Coordinates of C-alpha atoms in Angstrom, one line a residue:
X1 CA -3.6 31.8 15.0
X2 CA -1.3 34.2 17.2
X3 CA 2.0 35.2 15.3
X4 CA 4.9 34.3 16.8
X5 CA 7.0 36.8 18.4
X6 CA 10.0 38.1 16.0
X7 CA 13.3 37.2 18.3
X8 CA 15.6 39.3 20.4
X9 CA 18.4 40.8 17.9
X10 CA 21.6 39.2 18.4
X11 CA 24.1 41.6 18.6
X12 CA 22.0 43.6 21.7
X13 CA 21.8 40.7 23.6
X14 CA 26.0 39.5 22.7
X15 CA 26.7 44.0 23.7
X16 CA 25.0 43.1 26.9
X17 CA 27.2 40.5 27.6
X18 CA 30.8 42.2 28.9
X19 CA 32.0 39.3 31.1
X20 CA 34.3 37.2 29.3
X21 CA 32.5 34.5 31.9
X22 CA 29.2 34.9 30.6
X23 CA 30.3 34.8 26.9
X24 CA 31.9 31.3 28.0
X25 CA 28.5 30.3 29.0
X26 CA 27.4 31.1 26.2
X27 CA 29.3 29.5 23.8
X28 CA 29.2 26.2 26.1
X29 CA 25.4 25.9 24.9
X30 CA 25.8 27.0 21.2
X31 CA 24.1 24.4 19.7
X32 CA 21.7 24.6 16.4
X33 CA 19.3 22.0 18.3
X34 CA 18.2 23.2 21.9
X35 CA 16.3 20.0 23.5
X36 CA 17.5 18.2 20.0
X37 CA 15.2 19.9 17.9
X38 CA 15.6 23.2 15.5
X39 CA 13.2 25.6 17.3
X40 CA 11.8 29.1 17.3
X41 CA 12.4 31.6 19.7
X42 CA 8.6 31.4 20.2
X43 CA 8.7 27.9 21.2
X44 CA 11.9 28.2 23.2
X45 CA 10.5 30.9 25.8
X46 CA 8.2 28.1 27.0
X47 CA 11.3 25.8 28.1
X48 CA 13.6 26.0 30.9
X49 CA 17.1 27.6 29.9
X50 CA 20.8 26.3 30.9
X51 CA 21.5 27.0 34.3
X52 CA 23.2 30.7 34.5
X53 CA 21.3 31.7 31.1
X54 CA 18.2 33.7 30.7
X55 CA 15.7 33.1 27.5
X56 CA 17.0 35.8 25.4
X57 CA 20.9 34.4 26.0
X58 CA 19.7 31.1 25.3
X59 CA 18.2 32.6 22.4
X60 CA 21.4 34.1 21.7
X61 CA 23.4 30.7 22.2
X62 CA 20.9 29.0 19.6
X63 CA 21.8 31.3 17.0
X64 CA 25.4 31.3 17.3
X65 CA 25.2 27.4 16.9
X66 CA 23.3 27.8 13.9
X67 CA 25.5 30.4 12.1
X68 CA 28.3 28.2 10.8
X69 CA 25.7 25.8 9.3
X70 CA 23.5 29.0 7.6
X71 CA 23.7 29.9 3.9
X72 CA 21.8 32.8 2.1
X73 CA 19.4 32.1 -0.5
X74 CA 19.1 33.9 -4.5
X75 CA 15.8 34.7 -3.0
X76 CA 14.8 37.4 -0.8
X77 CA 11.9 38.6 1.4
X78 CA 9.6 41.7 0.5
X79 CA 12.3 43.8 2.0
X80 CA 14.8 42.9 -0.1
X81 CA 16.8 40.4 2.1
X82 CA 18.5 36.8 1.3
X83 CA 15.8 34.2 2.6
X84 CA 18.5 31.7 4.0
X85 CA 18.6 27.9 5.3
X86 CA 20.8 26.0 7.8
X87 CA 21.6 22.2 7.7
X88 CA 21.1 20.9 11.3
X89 CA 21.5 16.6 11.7
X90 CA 17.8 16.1 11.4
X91 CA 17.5 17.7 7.7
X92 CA 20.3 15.6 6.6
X93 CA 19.1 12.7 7.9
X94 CA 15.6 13.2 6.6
X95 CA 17.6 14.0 3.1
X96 CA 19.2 10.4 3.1
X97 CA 16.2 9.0 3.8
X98 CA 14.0 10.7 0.7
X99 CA 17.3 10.1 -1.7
X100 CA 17.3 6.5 -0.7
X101 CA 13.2 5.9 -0.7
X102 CA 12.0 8.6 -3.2
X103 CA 14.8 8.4 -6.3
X104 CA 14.5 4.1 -6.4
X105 CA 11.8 1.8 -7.8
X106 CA 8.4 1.0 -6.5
X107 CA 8.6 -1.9 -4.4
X108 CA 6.3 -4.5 -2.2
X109 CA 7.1 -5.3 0.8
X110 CA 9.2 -8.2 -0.2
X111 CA 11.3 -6.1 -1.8
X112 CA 10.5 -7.4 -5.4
X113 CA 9.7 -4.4 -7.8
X114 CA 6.3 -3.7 -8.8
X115 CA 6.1 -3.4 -12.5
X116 CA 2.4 -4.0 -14.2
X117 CA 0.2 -3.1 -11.6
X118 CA 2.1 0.8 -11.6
X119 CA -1.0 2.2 -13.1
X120 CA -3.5 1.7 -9.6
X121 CA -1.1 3.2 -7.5
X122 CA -0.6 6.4 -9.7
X123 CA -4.1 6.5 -10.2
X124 CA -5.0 6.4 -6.9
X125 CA -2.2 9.4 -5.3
X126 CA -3.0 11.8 -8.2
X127 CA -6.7 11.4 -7.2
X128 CA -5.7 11.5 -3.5
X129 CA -3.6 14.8 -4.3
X130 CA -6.4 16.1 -6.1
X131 CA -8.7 15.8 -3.8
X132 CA -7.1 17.0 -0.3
X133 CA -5.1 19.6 -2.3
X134 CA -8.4 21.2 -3.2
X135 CA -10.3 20.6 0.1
X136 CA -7.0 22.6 2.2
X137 CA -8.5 25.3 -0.4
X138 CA -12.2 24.9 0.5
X139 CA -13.1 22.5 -1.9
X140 CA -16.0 20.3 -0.3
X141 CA -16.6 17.7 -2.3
X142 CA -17.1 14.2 -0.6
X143 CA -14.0 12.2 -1.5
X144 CA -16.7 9.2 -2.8
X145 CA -18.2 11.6 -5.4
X146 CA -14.7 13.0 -6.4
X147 CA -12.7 9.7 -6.6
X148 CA -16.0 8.4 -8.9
X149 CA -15.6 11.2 -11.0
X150 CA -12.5 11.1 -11.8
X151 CA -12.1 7.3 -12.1
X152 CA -15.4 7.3 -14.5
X153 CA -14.0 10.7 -16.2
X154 CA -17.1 12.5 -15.2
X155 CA -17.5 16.1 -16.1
X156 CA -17.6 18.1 -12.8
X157 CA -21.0 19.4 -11.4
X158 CA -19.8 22.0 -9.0
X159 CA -17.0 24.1 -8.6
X160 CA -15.4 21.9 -5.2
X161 CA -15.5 19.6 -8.2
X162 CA -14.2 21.4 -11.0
X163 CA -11.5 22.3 -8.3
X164 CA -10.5 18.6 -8.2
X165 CA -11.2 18.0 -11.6
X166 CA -9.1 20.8 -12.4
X167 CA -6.0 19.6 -9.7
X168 CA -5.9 16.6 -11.1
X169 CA -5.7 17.3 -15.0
X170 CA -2.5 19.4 -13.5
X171 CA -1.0 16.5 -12.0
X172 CA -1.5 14.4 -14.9
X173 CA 0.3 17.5 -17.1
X174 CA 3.5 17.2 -14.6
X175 CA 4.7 13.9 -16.1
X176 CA 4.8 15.6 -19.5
X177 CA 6.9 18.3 -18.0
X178 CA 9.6 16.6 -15.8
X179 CA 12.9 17.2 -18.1
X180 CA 10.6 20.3 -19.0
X181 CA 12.6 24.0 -17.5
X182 CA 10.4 26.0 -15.4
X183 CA 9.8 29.1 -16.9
X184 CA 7.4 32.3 -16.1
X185 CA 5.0 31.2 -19.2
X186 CA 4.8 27.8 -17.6
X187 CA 4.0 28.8 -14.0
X188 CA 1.2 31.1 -15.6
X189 CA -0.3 28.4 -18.0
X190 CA 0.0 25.9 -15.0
X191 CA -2.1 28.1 -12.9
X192 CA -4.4 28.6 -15.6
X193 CA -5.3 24.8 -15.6
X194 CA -5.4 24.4 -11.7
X195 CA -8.1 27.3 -11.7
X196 CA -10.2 27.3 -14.9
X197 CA -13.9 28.2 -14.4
X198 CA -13.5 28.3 -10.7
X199 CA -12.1 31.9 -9.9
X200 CA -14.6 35.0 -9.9
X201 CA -13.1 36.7 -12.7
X202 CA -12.2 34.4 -15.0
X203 CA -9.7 36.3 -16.4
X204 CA -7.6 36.0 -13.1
X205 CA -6.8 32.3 -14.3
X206 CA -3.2 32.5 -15.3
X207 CA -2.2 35.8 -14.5
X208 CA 0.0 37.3 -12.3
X209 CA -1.9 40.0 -9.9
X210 CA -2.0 43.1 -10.0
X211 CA -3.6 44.7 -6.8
X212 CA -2.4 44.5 -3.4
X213 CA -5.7 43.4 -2.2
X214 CA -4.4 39.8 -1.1
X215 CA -3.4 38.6 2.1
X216 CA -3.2 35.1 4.3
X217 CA -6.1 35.6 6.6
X218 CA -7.0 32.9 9.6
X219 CA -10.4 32.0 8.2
X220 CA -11.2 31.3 12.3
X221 CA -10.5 34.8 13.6
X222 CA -10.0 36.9 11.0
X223 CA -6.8 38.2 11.6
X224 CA -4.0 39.0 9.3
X225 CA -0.8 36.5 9.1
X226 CA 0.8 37.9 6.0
X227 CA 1.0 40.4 3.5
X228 CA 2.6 39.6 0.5
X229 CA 5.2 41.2 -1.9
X230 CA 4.0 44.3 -3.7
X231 CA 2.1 43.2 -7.0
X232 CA 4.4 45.4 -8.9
X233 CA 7.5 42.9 -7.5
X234 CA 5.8 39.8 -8.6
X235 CA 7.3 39.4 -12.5
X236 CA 10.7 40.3 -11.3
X237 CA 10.2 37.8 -8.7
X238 CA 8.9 34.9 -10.4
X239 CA 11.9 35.4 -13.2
X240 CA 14.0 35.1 -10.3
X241 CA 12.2 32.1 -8.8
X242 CA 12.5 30.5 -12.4
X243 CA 16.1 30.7 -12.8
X244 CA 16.5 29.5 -9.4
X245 CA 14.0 26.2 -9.9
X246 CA 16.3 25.7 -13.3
X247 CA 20.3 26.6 -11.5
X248 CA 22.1 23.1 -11.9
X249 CA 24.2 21.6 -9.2
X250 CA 27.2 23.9 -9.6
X251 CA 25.6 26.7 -9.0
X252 CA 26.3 28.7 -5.6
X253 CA 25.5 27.5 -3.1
X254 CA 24.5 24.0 -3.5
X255 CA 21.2 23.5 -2.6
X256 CA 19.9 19.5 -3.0
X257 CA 17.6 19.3 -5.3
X258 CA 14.4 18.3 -2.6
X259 CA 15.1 21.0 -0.9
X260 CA 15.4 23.6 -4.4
X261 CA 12.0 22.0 -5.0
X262 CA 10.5 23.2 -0.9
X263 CA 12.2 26.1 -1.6
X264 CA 9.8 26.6 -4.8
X265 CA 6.4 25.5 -2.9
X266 CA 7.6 28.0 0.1
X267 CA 7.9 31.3 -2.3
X268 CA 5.2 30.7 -4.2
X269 CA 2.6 30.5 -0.6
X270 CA 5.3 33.4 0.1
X271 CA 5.0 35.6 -3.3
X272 CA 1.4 34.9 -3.1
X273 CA 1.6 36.2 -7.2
X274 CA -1.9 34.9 -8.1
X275 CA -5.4 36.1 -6.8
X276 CA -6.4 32.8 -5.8
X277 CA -5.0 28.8 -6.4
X278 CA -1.8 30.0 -5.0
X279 CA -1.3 26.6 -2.8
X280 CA -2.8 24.3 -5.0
X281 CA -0.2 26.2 -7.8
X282 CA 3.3 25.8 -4.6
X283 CA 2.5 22.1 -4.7
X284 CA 2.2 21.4 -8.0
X285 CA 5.8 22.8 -9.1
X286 CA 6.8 20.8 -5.9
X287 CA 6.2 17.7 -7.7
X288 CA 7.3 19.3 -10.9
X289 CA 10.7 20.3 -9.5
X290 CA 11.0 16.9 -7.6
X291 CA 10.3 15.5 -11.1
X292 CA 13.2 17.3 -12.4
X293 CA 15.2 15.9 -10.1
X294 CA 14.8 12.5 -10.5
X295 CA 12.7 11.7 -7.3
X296 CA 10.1 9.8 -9.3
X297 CA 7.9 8.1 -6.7
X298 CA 7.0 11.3 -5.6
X299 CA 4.3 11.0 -8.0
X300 CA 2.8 8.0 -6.4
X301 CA 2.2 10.0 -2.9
X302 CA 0.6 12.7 -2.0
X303 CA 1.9 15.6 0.2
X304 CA -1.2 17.5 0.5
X305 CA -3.0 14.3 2.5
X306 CA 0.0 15.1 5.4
X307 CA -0.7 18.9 5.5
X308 CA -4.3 18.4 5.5
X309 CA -4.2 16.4 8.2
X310 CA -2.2 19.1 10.4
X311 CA -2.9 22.3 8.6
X312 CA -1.9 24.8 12.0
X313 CA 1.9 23.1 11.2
X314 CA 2.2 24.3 7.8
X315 CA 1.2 27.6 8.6
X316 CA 3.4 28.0 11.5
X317 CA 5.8 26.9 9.3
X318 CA 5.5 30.1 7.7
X319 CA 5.6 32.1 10.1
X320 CA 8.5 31.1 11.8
X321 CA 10.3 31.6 8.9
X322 CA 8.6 34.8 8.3
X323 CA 9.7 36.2 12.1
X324 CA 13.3 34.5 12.3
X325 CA 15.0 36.7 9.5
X326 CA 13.9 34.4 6.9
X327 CA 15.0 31.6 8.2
X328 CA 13.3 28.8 5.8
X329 CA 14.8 25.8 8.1
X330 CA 11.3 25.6 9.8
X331 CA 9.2 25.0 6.8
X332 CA 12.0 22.6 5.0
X333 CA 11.8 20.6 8.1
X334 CA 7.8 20.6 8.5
X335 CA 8.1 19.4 4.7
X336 CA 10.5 16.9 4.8
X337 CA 9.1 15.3 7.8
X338 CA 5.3 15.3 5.4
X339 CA 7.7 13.8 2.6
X340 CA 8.7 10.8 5.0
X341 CA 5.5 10.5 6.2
X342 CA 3.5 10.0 2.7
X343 CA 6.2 7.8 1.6
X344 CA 5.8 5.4 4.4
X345 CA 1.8 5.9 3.9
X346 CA 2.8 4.5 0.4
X347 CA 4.7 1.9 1.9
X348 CA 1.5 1.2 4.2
X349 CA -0.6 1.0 1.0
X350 CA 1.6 -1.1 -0.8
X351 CA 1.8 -3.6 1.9
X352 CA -2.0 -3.5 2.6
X353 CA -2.8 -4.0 -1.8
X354 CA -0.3 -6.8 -1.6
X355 CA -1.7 -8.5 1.0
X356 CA -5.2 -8.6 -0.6
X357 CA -3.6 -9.3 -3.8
X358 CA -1.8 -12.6 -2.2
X359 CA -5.5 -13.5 -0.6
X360 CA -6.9 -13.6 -3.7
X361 CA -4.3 -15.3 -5.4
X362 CA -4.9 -17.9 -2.8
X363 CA -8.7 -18.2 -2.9
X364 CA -8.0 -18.8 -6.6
X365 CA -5.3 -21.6 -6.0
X366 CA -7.3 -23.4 -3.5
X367 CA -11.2 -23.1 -5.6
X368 CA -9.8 -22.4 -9.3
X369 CA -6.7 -22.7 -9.9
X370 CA -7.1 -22.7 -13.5
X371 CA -8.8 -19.6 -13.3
X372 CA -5.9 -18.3 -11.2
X373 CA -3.8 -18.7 -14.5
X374 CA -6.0 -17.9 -17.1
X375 CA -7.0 -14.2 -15.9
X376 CA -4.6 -11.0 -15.8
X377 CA -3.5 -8.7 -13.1
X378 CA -6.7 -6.0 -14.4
X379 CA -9.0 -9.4 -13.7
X380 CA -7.9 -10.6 -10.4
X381 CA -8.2 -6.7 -9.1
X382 CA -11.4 -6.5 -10.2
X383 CA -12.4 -9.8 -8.7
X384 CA -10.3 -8.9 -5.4
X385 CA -12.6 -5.4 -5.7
X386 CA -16.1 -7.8 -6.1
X387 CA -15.2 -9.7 -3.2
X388 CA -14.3 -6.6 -0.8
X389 CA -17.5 -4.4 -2.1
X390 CA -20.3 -6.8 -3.7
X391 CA -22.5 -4.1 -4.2
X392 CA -20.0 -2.0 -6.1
X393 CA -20.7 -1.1 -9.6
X394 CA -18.1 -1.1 -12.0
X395 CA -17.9 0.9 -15.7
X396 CA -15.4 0.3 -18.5
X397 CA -14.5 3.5 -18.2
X398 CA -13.7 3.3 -14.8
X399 CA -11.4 0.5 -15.1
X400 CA -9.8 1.4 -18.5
X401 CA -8.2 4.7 -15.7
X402 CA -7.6 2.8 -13.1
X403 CA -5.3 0.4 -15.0
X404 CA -4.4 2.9 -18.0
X405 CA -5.1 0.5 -20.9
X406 CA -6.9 1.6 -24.0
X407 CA -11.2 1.2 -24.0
X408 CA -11.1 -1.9 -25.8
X409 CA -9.0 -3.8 -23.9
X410 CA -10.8 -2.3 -20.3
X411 CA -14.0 -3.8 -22.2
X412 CA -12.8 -7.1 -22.7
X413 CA -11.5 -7.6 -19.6
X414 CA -14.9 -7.0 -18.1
X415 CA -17.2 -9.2 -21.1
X416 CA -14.6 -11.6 -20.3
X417 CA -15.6 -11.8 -16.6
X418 CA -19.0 -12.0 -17.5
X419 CA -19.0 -14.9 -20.1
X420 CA -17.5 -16.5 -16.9
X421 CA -20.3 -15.8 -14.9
X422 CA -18.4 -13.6 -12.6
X423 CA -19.9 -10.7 -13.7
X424 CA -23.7 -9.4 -14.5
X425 CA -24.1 -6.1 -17.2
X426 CA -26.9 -3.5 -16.7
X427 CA -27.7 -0.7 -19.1
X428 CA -27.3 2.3 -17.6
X429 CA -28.1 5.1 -19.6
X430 CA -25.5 5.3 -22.4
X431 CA -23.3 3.2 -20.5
X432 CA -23.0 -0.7 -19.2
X433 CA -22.4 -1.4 -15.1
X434 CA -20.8 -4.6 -14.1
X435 CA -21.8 -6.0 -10.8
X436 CA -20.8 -9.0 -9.0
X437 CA -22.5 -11.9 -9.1
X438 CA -24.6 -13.0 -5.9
X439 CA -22.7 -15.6 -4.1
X440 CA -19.6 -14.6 -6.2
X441 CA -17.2 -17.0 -3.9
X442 CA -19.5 -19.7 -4.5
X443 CA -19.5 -19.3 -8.5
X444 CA -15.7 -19.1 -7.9
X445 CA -15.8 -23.2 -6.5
X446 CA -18.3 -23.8 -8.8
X447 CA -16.1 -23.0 -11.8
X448 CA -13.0 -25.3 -10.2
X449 CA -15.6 -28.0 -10.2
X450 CA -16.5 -27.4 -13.9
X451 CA -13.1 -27.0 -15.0
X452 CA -12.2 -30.4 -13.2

């Protein structure tokens, strides 16, 4: 990936500019959002200026837009200068948005809440977050083999699965920490969970650096895209990145609480304190710090299933920020666009669940509707699943996860589907598979018949 090229300084190009005409022009297009959009001087070279304006002018008008909405940061570059972020339209817009969606209840598309079937749709984004949050670090496990183990609470076989296993144990510890400070101790231990047994020096697991052997490499070319602080910088710097994560509202200047918790992923790719986990480590305190701050459905999506899917974005990210005097605008705006965008994939899950959910519910009403009344929610899912995948096995362990009830109660459900006929148990090894039934739709009439 090229670097982007570090912009024209400002003050040159405004000294070049003696005629009180030209500084008209000037301040005519001074707007934070050339073409409607907050971009780099990288991007903008590429694009026809105003009429009577060069590139570097136009450059020059950009930033003077941008200055009155600009505040500096309690965190600073490797140099030693305030990071700092502006507030264009399209942050604030995407801000009402994620307070409105992100901070509520979790709903159908009806608009009812959704209150006892919580558990699949937790289950199902930390295992999503596990999984693409380790495979944007090189894990390459098949997301078939890493969803089953973690559903049947398999020991991992390899390390791209002790990765996952290991990501998702960490997102399971956030919801014990969310009115929980974040502290130095706590960023250490937490990156001691996400990387146990999977780093070549086991001792690296929850501790700082201490070399200056690290970079961010493009894994296609080779080439360098950033060095990092100094090793020797990193405790003062995670102290300060602590007390920042922790400052409450009144502290100066105000910085909303989603984008404190950006701010927190951004410095720790930034800081790069750790030998290796660092991104799996940014995105975890993400959802920590969102935690804090009260945007609780943030643990039913996952942010790493965006990135992964335009990884070149988040980097650039980066490196916009990195060559626009620290500008972090770029990367809060890449992020709250992947927050929108897994909240509506949420919304697009929701709707799809639902929908099967009603189709069963209706192909129970029409051949049993006894049996529509008589099962729970954990029942009609698993009958819903039989339908969809007849060939699927199913373990007690599996579904006591899934639905986070206790053993017993997974087991019963399951028996009980089998005294129905629903259901047929095999031995395997220590442990019982359910299966569907052959014909299962037609044991489904069959039992409306008996039952009438």
């Amino acid at each position: 990936m090229r670097i982007p090229r570090v912009p024209p300084d400002l003050l040159q190009v405004l000294s070049s500019l003696a005629q009180p005409e030209a500084l008209a022009l000037l301040a005519e297009h001074a707007s934070p959002l050339p073409g409607g959009r907050y971009l780099h001087r990288d991007e903008l070279r590429y694009r026809n200026p105003p009429a009577g304006l060069n590139h570097e002018q136009w450059w020059a008008a950009t930033c003077l837009g941008r200055t009155p909405l600009m505040q500096a940061l309690p965190l600073q570059d490797k140099a030693g200068r305030p990071f700092r972020f502006a507030t264009p339209q399209p942050l604030l817009i995407d801000l009402h948005h994620i307070d409105r969606d992100a901070a509520g209840q979790i709903r159908a598309p009806e608009g009812a809440p959704i209150h006892e079937s919580r558990q699949p749709y937790l289950l199902a984004s930390l295992i999503e977050e596990a999984i693409t949050s380790s495979q944007l670090e090189g894990a390459a496990t098949t997301r078939k083999v890493a969803a089953d183990m973690l559903r049947e609470g398999r020991r991992p076989r390899d390390h791209s699965e002790q990765m996952i296993f290991n990501n998702y144990r960490a997102m399971e510890h956030l919801s014990e920490l969310r009115h929980t400070p974040i502290t130095p101790e706590r960023v250490l231990a937490l990156h001691r969970l996400l990387t146990v047994d999977t780093l070549e020096h086991s001792e690296d697991a929850g501790r700082l650096r201490t070399t200056n052997d690290v970079a961010v490499i493009d894994q296609r070319d080779g080439h360098v895209l950033h060095t990092p602080p100094d090793a020797a910088e990193l405790p003062r710097r995670l102290e300060a990145l602590c007390a920042f994560a922790n400052a409450s509202e009144d502290s100066s200047p105000f910085v909303h609480p989603v984008l404190r918790a950006i701010l927190i992923h951004f410095m720790i790719g930034y800081d790069h304190p750790f030998v290796d986990g660092n991104g799996r480590t940014a995105r975890a305190l993400f959802y920590w710090a969102m935690a804090r701050g009260g945007y609780w459905l943030m643990e039913f999506v996952s942010i790493s299933h965006i990135i992964k899917k335009a990884p070149a974005r988040y980097v650039r990210a980066y490196l916009h920020t990195e060559t626009d005097h620290g500008d972090t605008t770029y990367f809060l705006l890449h992020q709250l666009s992947s927050i929108r965008r897994a909240i509506a994939a949420l919304h697009a899950y929701i709707a799809r669940k639902t929908a099967e959910q009603q189709d069963t519910e209706r192909l129970l009403a029409r051949n049993a509707p006894a049996l529509r009344f008589r099962l729970n929610h954990r029942q009609l899912a698993v009958l819903r699943s039989a339908l969809k995948h007849p060939d699927a096995p199913l373990r007690i362990d599996a579904h006591q996860h899934t639905h986070g009830v206790v053993y017993q109660t997974a087991r019963a459900d399951l028996l009980d589907l089998e005294s129905l006929g629903l259901l047929l148990k095999a031995k395997r090894g220590n442990a019982y598979e359910f299966y569907p039934v052959p014909g299962l739709l037609t044991k489904i009439e069959g039992l409306a018949h008996e039952q009438t």
